[in-house]
Amino acid sequence: MKITHGLSALRTALATSPVVNLVGGLGSGKSALARRLPLAAAVDLCGLSGAGAAARLRAPRPGAAPAGGLLLIDSVDGPARAESVAAALDACTRPVLLVSRRPLRSSPGWAEHAPVTVSLDPWPPGAVEEQVRATGLADAEAVALAVRLSGGLPLVAELACRELLAGTPADAPGAVADAVAEEVLRRLGREDPRIGGRHRHALRLLATVRAGDERLLTGGPDLFSALAGLSLVRREPLGLAVREPYRSLFELAYAWRRPEAHQSVRKRAAGYRQALLADRRDPREQARLVEQGLFLSGEPVLRRSLFPPVEDSALIRPAGPAEADDIGRLMHRWAVRSGFDARRSERITERWLAAGPASFHMARDRDGRAVALAALVPVGSDTADGIEPLLQQHAGDLLVPRGAGQRAAGGPAVSGPATSGLFLGAAYGADAGVHAQMLRHILVQATLAGHLVVSTASQDYQHLLRTLSFRPHGGIRDDVYRCGRRPEVYSQDFTGVGLSGWMRRLGPGAAPGPGADLPALVGRALAHLREPGRLAESPLIGLPGLDTAQSLRGWLEDGVAALAGAEAAADADAEAGAILAAYYLGRPRTHHQIARSLHLSRATYFRRLRHGLALLAARLPG
């Protein structure tokens, strides 16, 4: 049984079971929450070995009631302590609340006790911001950094605030993350006293590559097994992975301490994953390697959109017949958020539903609530009528069947109606974390299907697709959503040579070849102006006169300044320069904030942004 509503969930669980296990990551606030209950006695096993835990549990506690009342046993972390507590429960006659970082039912010897598990979820951003401001931190940039680093964990937010209040500037996020990571690693050592310098360094490497096998960690099987036993590490198909937000903290701190080593590790991992991708034929393995390759590219737009510092929390699967109401509700929210005409969007949704509810993939949270969806319609003769209005003049090329035996979204090649992969018409998530999870799910499904066609009127999605180096086909004739913007169409192959070549183009240090999206490369270089190590990886280095990161930075800064100072006769150029200067050279702000400060609509803002990047790309030497 899993309940996720904090204090009320604890009370409900304790009313129904004599043994309850409160579970949450390091720093999630478990102990503070547990101590809000009326306790007869409390025992903290923090830092004790298995024998020490057993002795502490046997020792009488002054003032403790001999029987009855709730007993709290905190820090039941690590196999030795879990075993000692399991043995002590055999003689316990009172209700017990056990606090641990991992569910105790997953530990040996706990099946017969069958405790009710209450999972403590991360705090929402609003609650974390309230906590941060209560510390006295007032600077908007510092508050935003503390909230972002926290990943919803109150301890991490508190540690970040301490460092910021001590004088570490908010524009040095790596320095703040390093201080937080040091304390997290110190507390992690309480789980296993054997954790030392080698393990700490291995955690930094693992955080940098996102998921690592023994070859990437290079510490041998004993080190690999020791890391696997830690509460903030999980096993994945491609190896071990550090849970968020600890992963982001460790990588950010490593990049701050040793930027060249950090980039070397990431490049080595990217090369290793690309070699595996070229060798693999199972589409499921390819899908995992594609996701890993996107992460290792280090591209900031991809990191923000696909890999935010929060743990995946939703279950995603094709929608069923009983979920039509949830589809309609989420699609309405998608239309409102996108600024689309609701009635037009409903009619388009009905066209996609005609292919069956499984054309929508639904994400549900731990309480079963529908929180995200994607319209992923298999492209074929029986679905063309619902897709064609979103492709219009491009439909002739993109709806041509690719032949029977094309991979279907469920896996390997199948016989049956000819298909041409998948069509993505909409994607929506209630928050950034579940939205990113859905976007990665879409790319996995595209890899399984072999081909993806996208039609979108969202500037944010268009920017993401260009960053992903999808093939642009241009806009369609009509403003189908009545939003003042015509959808643009993109596609990408996810099979064979096309898949491997695509991943190489996105990898760190990839050189621009014929047909390269130079405006996108200029945008990536601008995003790394303050990171010499990352800027040195730009494919633009090597062009005439741009042989170092320093020379590229100077060229970009001069180019932006020249645009921003353009004559009044070229207002579009000047506005483009002002946008580039504000977003890439000024203090960190969102696109929305800059558009508002420049009194530009979102549509005009993004047109000017693309125009500015195109102007700089056109001026590249050689």
Coordinates of C-alpha atoms in Angstrom, one line a residue, residues 212-521:
G212 CA 26.7 4.2 -16.1
D213 CA 27.8 0.6 -16.4
E214 CA 31.1 -0.8 -15.1
R215 CA 33.0 0.4 -18.1
L216 CA 32.0 4.0 -17.7
L217 CA 32.7 4.0 -13.9
T218 CA 36.0 2.1 -14.2
G219 CA 36.2 1.4 -10.5
G220 CA 35.6 -2.4 -10.7
P221 CA 32.8 -4.6 -9.5
D222 CA 33.1 -3.9 -5.8
L223 CA 32.8 -0.2 -6.3
F224 CA 29.9 -0.6 -8.6
S225 CA 28.1 -2.9 -6.1
A226 CA 28.8 -0.4 -3.2
L227 CA 27.2 2.4 -5.2
A228 CA 24.2 0.3 -6.1
G229 CA 23.5 -0.1 -2.3
L230 CA 23.1 3.6 -1.7
S231 CA 19.6 5.1 -1.3
L232 CA 20.1 7.8 -3.9
V233 CA 21.2 5.4 -6.6
R234 CA 18.9 3.2 -8.6
R235 CA 19.5 0.4 -11.2
E236 CA 18.4 1.2 -14.8
P237 CA 18.7 -0.8 -18.1
L238 CA 21.9 1.1 -19.0
G239 CA 23.5 0.7 -15.5
L240 CA 23.3 2.7 -12.3
A241 CA 21.9 6.2 -12.1
V242 CA 21.8 8.9 -9.4
R243 CA 18.4 10.1 -8.5
E244 CA 17.3 13.7 -9.0
P245 CA 17.9 16.3 -7.7
Y246 CA 21.1 14.8 -6.3
R247 CA 22.4 14.0 -9.8
S248 CA 22.1 17.6 -10.9
L249 CA 23.8 18.8 -7.7
F250 CA 26.8 16.4 -8.1
E251 CA 27.3 17.2 -11.8
L252 CA 27.0 20.9 -11.3
A253 CA 29.6 20.8 -8.5
Y254 CA 31.9 18.6 -10.5
A255 CA 31.7 20.9 -13.6
W256 CA 32.6 23.9 -11.2
R257 CA 35.5 22.1 -9.5
R258 CA 37.0 20.4 -12.6
P259 CA 35.5 21.7 -15.8
E260 CA 37.9 20.1 -18.2
A261 CA 37.6 16.7 -16.5
H262 CA 33.8 17.0 -16.5
Q263 CA 33.8 17.6 -20.2
S264 CA 36.2 14.8 -20.9
V265 CA 34.0 12.3 -19.0
R266 CA 30.9 13.5 -20.9
K267 CA 32.7 13.2 -24.3
R268 CA 34.0 9.7 -23.5
A269 CA 30.5 8.6 -22.4
A270 CA 28.9 10.1 -25.6
G271 CA 31.4 8.2 -27.8
Y272 CA 30.8 5.0 -25.9
R273 CA 27.0 5.3 -26.2
Q274 CA 27.2 6.2 -30.0
A275 CA 29.3 3.1 -30.6
L276 CA 26.7 1.0 -28.8
L277 CA 23.9 2.6 -30.8
A278 CA 25.6 1.8 -34.1
D279 CA 25.9 -1.8 -33.0
R280 CA 22.5 -2.4 -31.6
R281 CA 19.5 -3.6 -33.6
D282 CA 16.8 -4.0 -30.9
P283 CA 14.7 -0.8 -31.1
R284 CA 14.2 -0.8 -27.3
E285 CA 17.9 -0.7 -26.7
Q286 CA 18.3 1.9 -29.4
A287 CA 15.6 4.0 -27.7
R288 CA 17.4 3.9 -24.4
L289 CA 20.7 4.9 -26.0
V290 CA 19.0 7.8 -27.9
E291 CA 17.7 9.2 -24.6
Q292 CA 21.1 8.9 -23.1
G293 CA 22.8 10.5 -26.1
L294 CA 20.4 13.5 -25.9
F295 CA 21.4 14.0 -22.3
L296 CA 25.2 13.7 -23.0
S297 CA 25.0 16.3 -25.7
G298 CA 24.9 18.8 -22.9
E299 CA 22.8 21.2 -25.0
P300 CA 21.1 23.6 -22.5
V301 CA 17.8 23.7 -24.3
L302 CA 17.6 19.8 -24.2
R303 CA 18.7 19.7 -20.6
R304 CA 16.0 22.2 -19.6
S305 CA 13.2 20.7 -21.7
L306 CA 14.0 17.0 -21.3
F307 CA 16.0 16.6 -18.1
P308 CA 14.9 18.9 -15.3
P309 CA 16.3 18.2 -11.8
V310 CA 13.2 16.2 -10.6
E311 CA 12.5 12.5 -10.4
D312 CA 10.1 10.9 -12.8
S313 CA 6.8 10.4 -11.0
A314 CA 4.2 9.4 -13.6
L315 CA 3.3 6.1 -15.3
I316 CA 2.8 6.6 -19.1
R317 CA 0.9 4.2 -21.3
P318 CA -1.5 4.3 -24.3
A319 CA -5.0 5.6 -23.2
G320 CA -7.9 3.2 -22.9
P321 CA -11.6 3.5 -23.9
A322 CA -12.6 4.7 -20.4
E323 CA -10.2 7.7 -20.5
A324 CA -12.0 9.8 -23.2
D325 CA -13.0 12.4 -20.6
D326 CA -9.5 12.8 -19.3
I327 CA -8.2 13.2 -22.8
G328 CA -10.8 15.9 -23.5
R329 CA -9.9 17.7 -20.2
L330 CA -6.2 17.7 -20.8
M331 CA -6.5 18.6 -24.5
H332 CA -8.6 21.6 -23.4
R333 CA -5.8 22.7 -21.0
W334 CA -3.3 22.2 -23.8
A335 CA -5.4 24.5 -26.1
V336 CA -5.8 27.2 -23.4
R337 CA -2.1 27.2 -22.5
S338 CA -1.1 27.4 -26.2
G339 CA -3.5 30.3 -26.9
F340 CA -5.6 28.2 -29.4
D341 CA -9.2 28.5 -30.2
A342 CA -10.9 25.9 -27.9
R343 CA -13.6 24.9 -30.3
R344 CA -11.2 24.4 -33.2
S345 CA -8.9 22.3 -31.0
E346 CA -11.9 20.2 -29.9
R347 CA -12.7 19.3 -33.5
I348 CA -9.1 18.4 -34.2
T349 CA -9.0 16.3 -31.1
E350 CA -12.1 14.4 -32.3
R351 CA -10.4 13.6 -35.6
W352 CA -7.5 12.1 -33.7
L353 CA -9.8 10.2 -31.3
A354 CA -11.4 8.6 -34.4
A355 CA -8.3 6.5 -34.7
G356 CA -9.0 5.1 -31.2
P357 CA -8.0 6.3 -27.7
A358 CA -4.7 4.5 -27.9
S359 CA -3.6 7.2 -30.3
F360 CA -3.2 9.3 -27.1
H361 CA -0.6 8.4 -24.5
M362 CA -1.6 9.3 -21.0
A363 CA 0.5 10.0 -17.9
R364 CA -0.9 9.4 -14.4
D365 CA 0.7 10.4 -11.1
R366 CA 1.0 8.1 -8.1
D367 CA -2.6 8.9 -7.1
G368 CA -3.9 7.9 -10.5
R369 CA -4.7 11.4 -11.7
A370 CA -4.2 12.2 -15.4
V371 CA -1.4 14.8 -15.5
A372 CA 0.0 14.7 -19.1
L373 CA -0.8 13.4 -22.5
A374 CA 0.5 13.2 -26.1
A375 CA -1.4 12.8 -29.3
L376 CA 0.8 10.1 -31.0
V377 CA -1.2 8.9 -34.0
P378 CA 0.2 5.9 -36.0
V379 CA 0.5 7.2 -39.6
G380 CA -1.4 5.0 -42.1
S381 CA -4.1 4.9 -44.7
D382 CA -6.8 4.7 -41.9
T383 CA -5.6 7.7 -40.0
A384 CA -4.6 10.1 -42.9
D385 CA -7.9 12.0 -42.8
G386 CA -7.3 13.1 -39.2
I387 CA -3.7 14.1 -39.9
E388 CA -3.8 15.8 -43.3
P389 CA -5.3 19.1 -42.0
L390 CA -2.2 19.6 -39.8
L391 CA 0.2 18.8 -42.7
Q392 CA -1.7 20.2 -45.7
Q393 CA 0.7 20.7 -48.6
H394 CA 3.3 18.5 -46.9
A395 CA 1.0 15.6 -46.6
G396 CA 1.8 14.1 -50.0
D397 CA 5.4 13.5 -48.9
L398 CA 4.9 12.7 -45.3
L399 CA 1.9 10.4 -45.4
V400 CA 3.3 8.1 -48.1
P401 CA 3.4 4.6 -46.5
R402 CA 6.9 3.3 -45.9
G403 CA 5.9 -0.3 -46.6
A404 CA 4.6 -3.2 -44.7
G405 CA 6.9 -4.5 -42.1
Q406 CA 7.8 -1.0 -40.9
R407 CA 8.5 -1.0 -37.1
A408 CA 5.4 -0.3 -35.1
A409 CA 5.3 1.7 -31.9
G410 CA 5.3 -1.4 -29.8
G411 CA 8.7 -2.8 -31.0
P412 CA 10.2 -4.8 -33.9
A413 CA 9.0 -5.0 -37.5
V414 CA 5.5 -6.3 -37.9
S415 CA 3.3 -7.4 -40.8
G416 CA 0.0 -5.6 -41.5
P417 CA -1.2 -2.3 -42.8
A418 CA 1.6 -0.1 -44.2
T419 CA 2.6 2.7 -41.8
S420 CA 4.9 5.7 -41.8
G421 CA 5.8 5.9 -38.1
L422 CA 4.0 8.3 -35.8
F423 CA 2.4 11.7 -36.0
L424 CA 2.7 14.0 -33.0
G425 CA 0.0 16.6 -32.9
A426 CA 0.0 17.7 -29.2
A427 CA 1.9 17.3 -26.0
Y428 CA 0.9 18.6 -22.6
G429 CA 2.1 18.3 -19.0
A430 CA 0.7 19.8 -15.8
D431 CA 4.3 20.7 -14.7
A432 CA 7.8 20.8 -16.0
G433 CA 8.8 17.5 -14.5
V434 CA 6.0 15.4 -16.0
H435 CA 6.1 17.4 -19.3
A436 CA 9.8 16.4 -19.7
Q437 CA 8.9 12.8 -18.9
M438 CA 6.3 12.9 -21.6
L439 CA 8.6 14.5 -24.2
R440 CA 11.2 11.8 -23.5
H441 CA 8.5 9.1 -23.8
I442 CA 7.6 10.6 -27.2
L443 CA 11.2 10.3 -28.5
V444 CA 11.3 6.7 -27.2
Q445 CA 8.1 5.8 -29.0
A446 CA 9.5 7.5 -32.2
T447 CA 12.6 5.4 -32.0
L448 CA 10.4 2.3 -31.6
A449 CA 8.3 3.3 -34.6
G450 CA 11.2 4.4 -36.8
H451 CA 9.9 7.8 -37.9
L452 CA 8.2 10.8 -36.4
V453 CA 6.3 13.7 -38.0
V454 CA 5.4 16.8 -36.0
S455 CA 3.1 19.6 -36.7
T456 CA 3.1 22.4 -34.1
A457 CA 2.2 26.1 -33.8
S458 CA 4.1 26.5 -30.5
Q459 CA 7.3 28.6 -30.8
D460 CA 8.7 26.7 -27.8
Y461 CA 8.2 23.4 -29.5
Q462 CA 9.5 24.7 -32.8
H463 CA 12.7 25.9 -31.0
L464 CA 13.1 22.5 -29.3
L465 CA 12.7 20.7 -32.7
R466 CA 15.3 22.9 -34.3
T467 CA 17.6 22.3 -31.4
L468 CA 17.0 18.5 -31.9
S469 CA 18.0 19.0 -35.6
F470 CA 14.7 17.7 -36.9
R471 CA 14.2 18.2 -40.6
P472 CA 12.1 21.3 -41.2
H473 CA 9.4 21.2 -43.9
G474 CA 8.0 24.7 -43.4
G475 CA 4.7 26.1 -42.4
I476 CA 1.2 25.0 -43.6
R477 CA -1.2 27.2 -45.5
D478 CA -3.8 27.8 -42.8
D479 CA -3.9 29.1 -39.2
V480 CA -5.8 25.9 -38.2
Y481 CA -5.9 26.8 -34.4
R482 CA -7.0 30.4 -35.0
C483 CA -4.1 31.7 -32.9
G484 CA -2.3 34.0 -35.3
R485 CA 0.4 31.4 -36.1
R486 CA 0.4 28.7 -38.7
P487 CA 1.8 25.3 -37.6
E488 CA 5.2 24.3 -38.8
V489 CA 6.0 20.7 -39.9
Y490 CA 9.1 18.7 -38.9
S491 CA 10.2 15.1 -39.3
Q492 CA 13.0 12.8 -38.3
D493 CA 14.1 9.2 -39.2
F494 CA 14.9 7.0 -36.2
T495 CA 16.3 3.9 -38.1
G496 CA 19.7 2.7 -39.3
V497 CA 22.2 5.2 -40.6
G498 CA 19.8 8.1 -40.1
L499 CA 19.6 7.4 -36.4
S500 CA 23.3 7.1 -35.8
G501 CA 24.0 10.2 -37.9
W502 CA 21.4 12.2 -36.1
M503 CA 22.9 11.3 -32.7
R504 CA 26.4 12.2 -33.9
R505 CA 25.1 15.7 -35.0
L506 CA 23.8 16.2 -31.5
G507 CA 26.8 14.9 -29.7
P508 CA 29.4 17.1 -27.9
G509 CA 32.0 18.5 -30.3
A510 CA 30.1 17.6 -33.4
A511 CA 31.3 19.5 -36.5
P512 CA 28.8 21.3 -38.7
G513 CA 28.4 19.5 -41.9
P514 CA 26.5 20.3 -45.1
G515 CA 23.0 21.4 -44.3
A516 CA 23.9 22.1 -40.6
D517 CA 21.5 24.4 -38.8
L518 CA 23.9 27.2 -38.3
P519 CA 21.5 29.5 -36.5
A520 CA 20.9 26.7 -33.9
L521 CA 24.7 26.3 -33.5

